[in-house]
Amino acid sequence: MTDEARHDAIERAWQDLVDTARRTAAEGLVVGTSGNVSVRVGELVLVTPSGVPYDRLTPQDTVGVDLDGTQVIGTLAPTSELPLHLAVHRETGARAVVHTHAVHATAVSTLVPELPPVHYMTAALGGPVRVAAYALYGTEELARNMLHALRDRTACLLQNHGTITYGDTLAQAYDRTAQLEWMCRLWLTASSIPGRTPSLLSPTQLAEASARLRGYGQQPR
C-alpha cells in the first residue's frame, strides 16, 4: 500500500469510527464520554481519545496506536480502556471493537453470570453471552477477564460496567452491541413478571438458529 493509499484508508476509517461513536451516544448506549470504539487498519489501531465529546472530534484529532499500545498518530491521549481494545485486536480476528455502558446490558451484568438465551439472536453472538468478572476499568486484569468471557463469542458483558463486542467491520460490531442490549432488555422485561419465568432456548435450538443465520441476508449469485 502506498503512503497516499494508507493515508486515505486511515482517514476513512477515522471518520467511520467517529460516526459509530456518535451513534452510540445518539442511541442511548453511552452517556457523555463513556464507552469507546476502535478500528484496525493494517497493524494500526485507531481509537477514540479519552474524555473528548464525540461531537467535537475532527480529522485532526485522529488517535492511532500499534498493537503494543505505542501511540503513533495524534497528540490526544487514547481511551483509558485501551487494554480492552488491544486485547481483542491481538487475540481475535477483530477489525473493529465497540464498548458501551448500555443500561439494560449493564443491569444484567449485575444479576447473572451469563445472559439467558431468551432469543435466537443469541446464536449470532456465538452462544449465551457470558459476564466477565469485575475488575477496575482500564486494567490488564479486566482485559484478561474479558478475553475469558469472549472465548468462542463475539460479545460479552463486563460485570457492573457494560458491554464489549467485535466484528469484521464497525457496522457489524455496532449491530452486535445493539442486539445484545435489546436481548438484555427483553430478558429483564420477561423476568420481571411476578410468578412467571421466561422460556429459554435449548442448545439444539440455538445450533439450528446458528445454521440458519449463516445463510441470512442477500447471498452472492
PDB file of C-alpha atoms in Angstrom:
ATOM      1  CA  MET A   1       0.000   0.000   0.000  1.00  0.00           C
ATOM      2  CA  THR A   2       1.388   3.409  -0.955  1.00  0.00           C
ATOM      3  CA  ASP A   3       1.673   6.172   1.628  1.00  0.00           C
ATOM      4  CA  GLU A   4      -1.158   8.044  -0.067  1.00  0.00           C
ATOM      5  CA  ALA A   5      -3.425   4.979  -0.076  1.00  0.00           C
ATOM      6  CA  ARG A   6      -2.613   4.307   3.595  1.00  0.00           C
ATOM      7  CA  HIS A   7      -3.391   7.918   4.479  1.00  0.00           C
ATOM      8  CA  ASP A   8      -6.729   7.700   2.674  1.00  0.00           C
ATOM      9  CA  ALA A   9      -7.580   4.397   4.406  1.00  0.00           C
ATOM     10  CA  ILE A  10      -6.805   5.886   7.822  1.00  0.00           C
ATOM     11  CA  GLU A  11      -8.853   8.983   7.058  1.00  0.00           C
ATOM     12  CA  ARG A  12     -11.888   6.910   6.011  1.00  0.00           C
ATOM     13  CA  ALA A  13     -11.546   4.577   8.997  1.00  0.00           C
ATOM     14  CA  TRP A  14     -11.327   7.509  11.421  1.00  0.00           C
ATOM     15  CA  GLN A  15     -14.500   9.049  10.030  1.00  0.00           C
ATOM     16  CA  ASP A  16     -16.307   5.701  10.317  1.00  0.00           C
ATOM     17  CA  LEU A  17     -15.052   5.405  13.905  1.00  0.00           C
ATOM     18  CA  VAL A  18     -16.292   8.890  14.811  1.00  0.00           C
ATOM     19  CA  ASP A  19     -19.672   8.207  13.183  1.00  0.00           C
ATOM     20  CA  THR A  20     -20.002   4.958  15.150  1.00  0.00           C
ATOM     21  CA  ALA A  21     -19.028   6.618  18.433  1.00  0.00           C
ATOM     22  CA  ARG A  22     -21.588   9.359  17.841  1.00  0.00           C
ATOM     23  CA  ARG A  23     -24.202   6.724  17.104  1.00  0.00           C
ATOM     24  CA  THR A  24     -23.604   5.007  20.460  1.00  0.00           C
ATOM     25  CA  ALA A  25     -24.387   8.320  22.164  1.00  0.00           C
ATOM     26  CA  ALA A  26     -27.330   9.213  19.934  1.00  0.00           C
ATOM     27  CA  GLU A  27     -28.968   5.815  20.507  1.00  0.00           C
ATOM     28  CA  GLY A  28     -28.507   5.881  24.265  1.00  0.00           C
ATOM     29  CA  LEU A  29     -25.813   3.224  24.623  1.00  0.00           C
ATOM     30  CA  VAL A  30     -23.437   5.636  26.365  1.00  0.00           C
ATOM     31  CA  VAL A  31     -23.720   8.845  28.358  1.00  0.00           C
ATOM     32  CA  GLY A  32     -21.294  11.719  27.883  1.00  0.00           C
ATOM     33  CA  THR A  33     -17.842  10.417  27.019  1.00  0.00           C
ATOM     34  CA  SER A  34     -18.345   6.923  28.423  1.00  0.00           C
ATOM     35  CA  GLY A  35     -17.732   3.971  26.114  1.00  0.00           C
ATOM     36  CA  ASN A  36     -15.183   3.819  23.312  1.00  0.00           C
ATOM     37  CA  VAL A  37     -14.616   2.489  19.800  1.00  0.00           C
ATOM     38  CA  SER A  38     -11.651   1.153  17.835  1.00  0.00           C
ATOM     39  CA  VAL A  39     -10.970   0.026  14.280  1.00  0.00           C
ATOM     40  CA  ARG A  40      -7.931  -1.640  12.787  1.00  0.00           C
ATOM     41  CA  VAL A  41      -6.100  -0.529   9.644  1.00  0.00           C
ATOM     42  CA  GLY A  42      -3.301  -2.993   8.962  1.00  0.00           C
ATOM     43  CA  GLU A  43      -1.112  -3.065  12.076  1.00  0.00           C
ATOM     44  CA  LEU A  44      -2.555   0.244  13.270  1.00  0.00           C
ATOM     45  CA  VAL A  45      -5.459   0.545  15.716  1.00  0.00           C
ATOM     46  CA  LEU A  46      -7.448   3.782  15.650  1.00  0.00           C
ATOM     47  CA  VAL A  47      -9.216   4.516  18.953  1.00  0.00           C
ATOM     48  CA  THR A  48     -11.414   7.213  20.421  1.00  0.00           C
ATOM     49  CA  PRO A  49      -9.474   9.608  22.673  1.00  0.00           C
ATOM     50  CA  SER A  50     -10.001   9.848  26.418  1.00  0.00           C
ATOM     51  CA  GLY A  51     -12.588  12.290  27.713  1.00  0.00           C
ATOM     52  CA  VAL A  52     -13.401  14.118  24.473  1.00  0.00           C
ATOM     53  CA  PRO A  53     -17.080  14.534  23.465  1.00  0.00           C
ATOM     54  CA  TYR A  54     -17.656  12.708  20.193  1.00  0.00           C
ATOM     55  CA  ASP A  55     -19.352  15.686  18.546  1.00  0.00           C
ATOM     56  CA  ARG A  56     -16.110  17.653  18.851  1.00  0.00           C
ATOM     57  CA  LEU A  57     -13.867  15.146  17.090  1.00  0.00           C
ATOM     58  CA  THR A  58     -12.331  16.178  13.769  1.00  0.00           C
ATOM     59  CA  PRO A  59      -9.840  14.522  11.381  1.00  0.00           C
ATOM     60  CA  GLN A  60      -7.090  16.441  13.197  1.00  0.00           C
ATOM     61  CA  ASP A  61      -7.954  14.522  16.384  1.00  0.00           C
ATOM     62  CA  THR A  62      -7.102  11.105  14.925  1.00  0.00           C
ATOM     63  CA  VAL A  63      -5.536   8.810  17.535  1.00  0.00           C
ATOM     64  CA  GLY A  64      -3.685   5.655  16.488  1.00  0.00           C
ATOM     65  CA  VAL A  65      -1.558   3.102  18.323  1.00  0.00           C
ATOM     66  CA  ASP A  66       0.325  -0.009  17.317  1.00  0.00           C
ATOM     67  CA  LEU A  67      -0.627  -3.435  18.674  1.00  0.00           C
ATOM     68  CA  ASP A  68       1.749  -2.914  21.609  1.00  0.00           C
ATOM     69  CA  GLY A  69      -0.072   0.268  22.574  1.00  0.00           C
ATOM     70  CA  THR A  70       2.581   2.739  21.473  1.00  0.00           C
ATOM     71  CA  GLN A  71       0.928   5.883  20.153  1.00  0.00           C
ATOM     72  CA  VAL A  72       1.995   6.597  16.588  1.00  0.00           C
ATOM     73  CA  ILE A  73      -0.692   9.064  15.462  1.00  0.00           C
ATOM     74  CA  GLY A  74      -2.096  12.085  17.256  1.00  0.00           C
ATOM     75  CA  THR A  75      -1.494  14.089  20.408  1.00  0.00           C
ATOM     76  CA  LEU A  76      -4.717  13.331  22.316  1.00  0.00           C
ATOM     77  CA  ALA A  77      -4.429  10.536  24.884  1.00  0.00           C
ATOM     78  CA  PRO A  78      -6.083   7.258  23.804  1.00  0.00           C
ATOM     79  CA  THR A  79      -9.117   5.948  25.656  1.00  0.00           C
ATOM     80  CA  SER A  80      -8.440   4.644  29.168  1.00  0.00           C
ATOM     81  CA  GLU A  81      -9.869   1.305  28.001  1.00  0.00           C
ATOM     82  CA  LEU A  82      -7.040   0.818  25.504  1.00  0.00           C
ATOM     83  CA  PRO A  83      -6.028  -2.528  27.155  1.00  0.00           C
ATOM     84  CA  LEU A  84      -9.507  -3.931  26.359  1.00  0.00           C
ATOM     85  CA  HIS A  85      -9.327  -2.932  22.719  1.00  0.00           C
ATOM     86  CA  LEU A  86      -5.780  -4.123  22.161  1.00  0.00           C
ATOM     87  CA  ALA A  87      -6.502  -7.477  23.824  1.00  0.00           C
ATOM     88  CA  VAL A  88      -9.387  -8.080  21.409  1.00  0.00           C
ATOM     89  CA  HIS A  89      -7.393  -6.978  18.363  1.00  0.00           C
ATOM     90  CA  ARG A  90      -4.405  -9.128  19.323  1.00  0.00           C
ATOM     91  CA  GLU A  91      -6.274 -12.285  20.358  1.00  0.00           C
ATOM     92  CA  THR A  92      -9.159 -12.452  17.861  1.00  0.00           C
ATOM     93  CA  GLY A  93      -9.755 -11.718  14.196  1.00  0.00           C
ATOM     94  CA  ALA A  94     -11.447  -8.437  15.106  1.00  0.00           C
ATOM     95  CA  ARG A  95     -11.212  -5.464  12.810  1.00  0.00           C
ATOM     96  CA  ALA A  96     -13.495  -3.304  14.959  1.00  0.00           C
ATOM     97  CA  VAL A  97     -14.479  -3.150  18.648  1.00  0.00           C
ATOM     98  CA  VAL A  98     -17.327  -1.293  20.365  1.00  0.00           C
ATOM     99  CA  HIS A  99     -17.501  -0.817  24.154  1.00  0.00           C
ATOM    100  CA  THR A 100     -20.589   0.748  25.771  1.00  0.00           C
ATOM    101  CA  HIS A 101     -22.254   1.302  29.130  1.00  0.00           C
ATOM    102  CA  ALA A 102     -25.689   0.323  27.806  1.00  0.00           C
ATOM    103  CA  VAL A 103     -28.258   0.449  30.633  1.00  0.00           C
ATOM    104  CA  HIS A 104     -30.067  -2.884  30.248  1.00  0.00           C
ATOM    105  CA  ALA A 105     -26.915  -4.840  29.482  1.00  0.00           C
ATOM    106  CA  THR A 106     -25.114  -3.332  32.451  1.00  0.00           C
ATOM    107  CA  ALA A 107     -28.098  -4.162  34.656  1.00  0.00           C
ATOM    108  CA  VAL A 108     -27.972  -7.800  33.522  1.00  0.00           C
ATOM    109  CA  SER A 109     -24.236  -7.894  34.271  1.00  0.00           C
ATOM    110  CA  THR A 110     -25.060  -7.304  37.942  1.00  0.00           C
ATOM    111  CA  LEU A 111     -27.601 -10.136  38.153  1.00  0.00           C
ATOM    112  CA  VAL A 112     -26.398 -13.307  36.399  1.00  0.00           C
ATOM    113  CA  PRO A 113     -23.155 -14.984  35.205  1.00  0.00           C
ATOM    114  CA  GLU A 114     -24.459 -15.079  31.636  1.00  0.00           C
ATOM    115  CA  LEU A 115     -27.405 -13.696  29.718  1.00  0.00           C
ATOM    116  CA  PRO A 116     -30.028 -16.476  29.496  1.00  0.00           C
ATOM    117  CA  PRO A 117     -30.790 -17.476  25.867  1.00  0.00           C
ATOM    118  CA  VAL A 118     -34.209 -15.852  25.520  1.00  0.00           C
ATOM    119  CA  HIS A 119     -33.943 -15.228  21.771  1.00  0.00           C
ATOM    120  CA  TYR A 120     -32.421 -16.939  18.754  1.00  0.00           C
ATOM    121  CA  MET A 121     -30.143 -13.942  18.109  1.00  0.00           C
ATOM    122  CA  THR A 122     -28.083 -15.365  20.975  1.00  0.00           C
ATOM    123  CA  ALA A 123     -26.680 -17.675  18.285  1.00  0.00           C
ATOM    124  CA  ALA A 124     -25.444 -14.699  16.260  1.00  0.00           C
ATOM    125  CA  LEU A 125     -23.068 -13.850  19.108  1.00  0.00           C
ATOM    126  CA  GLY A 126     -21.688 -17.384  19.352  1.00  0.00           C
ATOM    127  CA  GLY A 127     -23.954 -18.607  22.162  1.00  0.00           C
ATOM    128  CA  PRO A 128     -25.121 -17.422  25.587  1.00  0.00           C
ATOM    129  CA  VAL A 129     -23.320 -14.184  26.383  1.00  0.00           C
ATOM    130  CA  ARG A 130     -21.068 -14.515  29.431  1.00  0.00           C
ATOM    131  CA  VAL A 131     -20.344 -11.919  32.089  1.00  0.00           C
ATOM    132  CA  ALA A 132     -16.651 -11.118  32.623  1.00  0.00           C
ATOM    133  CA  ALA A 133     -15.701 -10.913  36.307  1.00  0.00           C
ATOM    134  CA  TYR A 134     -15.416  -7.388  37.648  1.00  0.00           C
ATOM    135  CA  ALA A 135     -12.070  -5.600  37.608  1.00  0.00           C
ATOM    136  CA  LEU A 136     -11.146  -1.932  37.698  1.00  0.00           C
ATOM    137  CA  TYR A 137     -11.656  -0.181  34.374  1.00  0.00           C
ATOM    138  CA  GLY A 138      -8.610   0.370  32.194  1.00  0.00           C
ATOM    139  CA  THR A 139      -6.626  -2.512  33.720  1.00  0.00           C
ATOM    140  CA  GLU A 140      -4.950  -5.578  32.261  1.00  0.00           C
ATOM    141  CA  GLU A 141      -6.950  -7.655  34.764  1.00  0.00           C
ATOM    142  CA  LEU A 142     -10.182  -6.502  33.167  1.00  0.00           C
ATOM    143  CA  ALA A 143      -8.765  -7.311  29.723  1.00  0.00           C
ATOM    144  CA  ARG A 144      -7.899 -10.857  30.869  1.00  0.00           C
ATOM    145  CA  ASN A 145     -11.342 -11.359  32.379  1.00  0.00           C
ATOM    146  CA  MET A 146     -12.921 -10.118  29.176  1.00  0.00           C
ATOM    147  CA  LEU A 147     -10.933 -12.498  26.964  1.00  0.00           C
ATOM    148  CA  HIS A 148     -12.035 -15.422  29.133  1.00  0.00           C
ATOM    149  CA  ALA A 149     -15.684 -14.413  28.715  1.00  0.00           C
ATOM    150  CA  LEU A 150     -15.224 -13.857  24.961  1.00  0.00           C
ATOM    151  CA  ARG A 151     -13.975 -17.390  24.308  1.00  0.00           C
ATOM    152  CA  ASP A 152     -15.897 -18.603  21.201  1.00  0.00           C
ATOM    153  CA  ARG A 153     -18.065 -15.485  21.397  1.00  0.00           C
ATOM    154  CA  THR A 154     -18.179 -12.107  19.671  1.00  0.00           C
ATOM    155  CA  ALA A 155     -19.677 -10.295  22.669  1.00  0.00           C
ATOM    156  CA  CYS A 156     -19.609 -10.302  26.427  1.00  0.00           C
ATOM    157  CA  LEU A 157     -20.875  -8.308  29.375  1.00  0.00           C
ATOM    158  CA  LEU A 158     -18.475  -6.681  31.829  1.00  0.00           C
ATOM    159  CA  GLN A 159     -19.747  -7.056  35.393  1.00  0.00           C
ATOM    160  CA  ASN A 160     -21.046  -3.773  36.863  1.00  0.00           C
ATOM    161  CA  HIS A 161     -19.577  -1.999  33.853  1.00  0.00           C
ATOM    162  CA  GLY A 162     -21.013  -2.539  30.368  1.00  0.00           C
ATOM    163  CA  THR A 163     -20.586  -4.408  27.097  1.00  0.00           C
ATOM    164  CA  ILE A 164     -17.955  -5.203  24.528  1.00  0.00           C
ATOM    165  CA  THR A 165     -18.484  -6.583  21.037  1.00  0.00           C
ATOM    166  CA  TYR A 166     -16.294  -7.028  17.985  1.00  0.00           C
ATOM    167  CA  GLY A 167     -16.666  -7.753  14.307  1.00  0.00           C
ATOM    168  CA  ASP A 168     -15.178  -7.583  10.834  1.00  0.00           C
ATOM    169  CA  THR A 169     -16.439  -4.017  10.452  1.00  0.00           C
ATOM    170  CA  LEU A 170     -17.614  -1.194  12.680  1.00  0.00           C
ATOM    171  CA  ALA A 171     -21.136  -1.709  11.359  1.00  0.00           C
ATOM    172  CA  GLN A 172     -21.077  -5.370  12.400  1.00  0.00           C
ATOM    173  CA  ALA A 173     -19.601  -4.636  15.830  1.00  0.00           C
ATOM    174  CA  TYR A 174     -22.196  -1.922  16.415  1.00  0.00           C
ATOM    175  CA  ASP A 175     -25.056  -4.174  15.302  1.00  0.00           C
ATOM    176  CA  ARG A 176     -23.915  -6.838  17.769  1.00  0.00           C
ATOM    177  CA  THR A 177     -23.868  -4.222  20.537  1.00  0.00           C
ATOM    178  CA  ALA A 178     -27.407  -3.129  19.682  1.00  0.00           C
ATOM    179  CA  GLN A 179     -28.643  -6.742  19.503  1.00  0.00           C
ATOM    180  CA  LEU A 180     -27.058  -7.510  22.882  1.00  0.00           C
ATOM    181  CA  GLU A 181     -28.675  -4.504  24.540  1.00  0.00           C
ATOM    182  CA  TRP A 182     -32.045  -5.463  23.024  1.00  0.00           C
ATOM    183  CA  MET A 183     -31.774  -9.058  24.299  1.00  0.00           C
ATOM    184  CA  CYS A 184     -30.849  -7.827  27.767  1.00  0.00           C
ATOM    185  CA  ARG A 185     -33.883  -5.550  27.767  1.00  0.00           C
ATOM    186  CA  LEU A 186     -36.042  -8.452  26.583  1.00  0.00           C
ATOM    187  CA  TRP A 187     -34.839 -10.754  29.377  1.00  0.00           C
ATOM    188  CA  LEU A 188     -35.251  -8.098  32.057  1.00  0.00           C
ATOM    189  CA  THR A 189     -38.777  -7.350  30.836  1.00  0.00           C
ATOM    190  CA  ALA A 190     -39.845 -11.003  30.676  1.00  0.00           C
ATOM    191  CA  SER A 191     -38.277 -11.937  34.012  1.00  0.00           C
ATOM    192  CA  SER A 192     -39.955  -9.019  35.801  1.00  0.00           C
ATOM    193  CA  ILE A 193     -43.433 -10.570  35.547  1.00  0.00           C
ATOM    194  CA  PRO A 194     -44.360 -11.914  39.013  1.00  0.00           C
ATOM    195  CA  GLY A 195     -44.855 -15.668  39.132  1.00  0.00           C
ATOM    196  CA  ARG A 196     -43.608 -16.255  35.591  1.00  0.00           C
ATOM    197  CA  THR A 197     -40.237 -17.486  34.299  1.00  0.00           C
ATOM    198  CA  PRO A 198     -39.103 -16.791  30.717  1.00  0.00           C
ATOM    199  CA  SER A 199     -38.784 -19.829  28.464  1.00  0.00           C
ATOM    200  CA  LEU A 200     -35.233 -20.344  27.233  1.00  0.00           C
ATOM    201  CA  LEU A 201     -33.845 -21.845  24.039  1.00  0.00           C
ATOM    202  CA  SER A 202     -32.018 -25.168  24.229  1.00  0.00           C
ATOM    203  CA  PRO A 203     -28.509 -25.761  22.842  1.00  0.00           C
ATOM    204  CA  THR A 204     -30.107 -27.685  19.953  1.00  0.00           C
ATOM    205  CA  GLN A 205     -32.427 -24.792  19.142  1.00  0.00           C
ATOM    206  CA  LEU A 206     -29.520 -22.350  19.240  1.00  0.00           C
ATOM    207  CA  ALA A 207     -27.480 -24.584  16.941  1.00  0.00           C
ATOM    208  CA  GLU A 208     -30.368 -24.670  14.465  1.00  0.00           C
ATOM    209  CA  ALA A 209     -30.647 -20.875  14.613  1.00  0.00           C
ATOM    210  CA  SER A 210     -26.903 -20.516  14.121  1.00  0.00           C
ATOM    211  CA  ALA A 211     -27.030 -22.651  10.969  1.00  0.00           C
ATOM    212  CA  ARG A 212     -29.955 -20.642   9.607  1.00  0.00           C
ATOM    213  CA  LEU A 213     -28.308 -17.295  10.408  1.00  0.00           C
ATOM    214  CA  ARG A 214     -25.221 -18.235   8.406  1.00  0.00           C
ATOM    215  CA  GLY A 215     -27.338 -18.017   5.280  1.00  0.00           C
ATOM    216  CA  TYR A 216     -29.223 -14.881   6.315  1.00  0.00           C
ATOM    217  CA  GLY A 217     -29.382 -11.833   4.047  1.00  0.00           C
ATOM    218  CA  GLN A 218     -28.561 -11.356   0.396  1.00  0.00           C
ATOM    219  CA  GLN A 219     -26.206 -14.032  -0.888  1.00  0.00           C
ATOM    220  CA  PRO A 220     -23.836 -13.519  -3.844  1.00  0.00           C
ATOM    221  CA  ARG A 221     -25.119 -15.015  -7.111  1.00  0.00           C
TER     222      ARG A 221
END
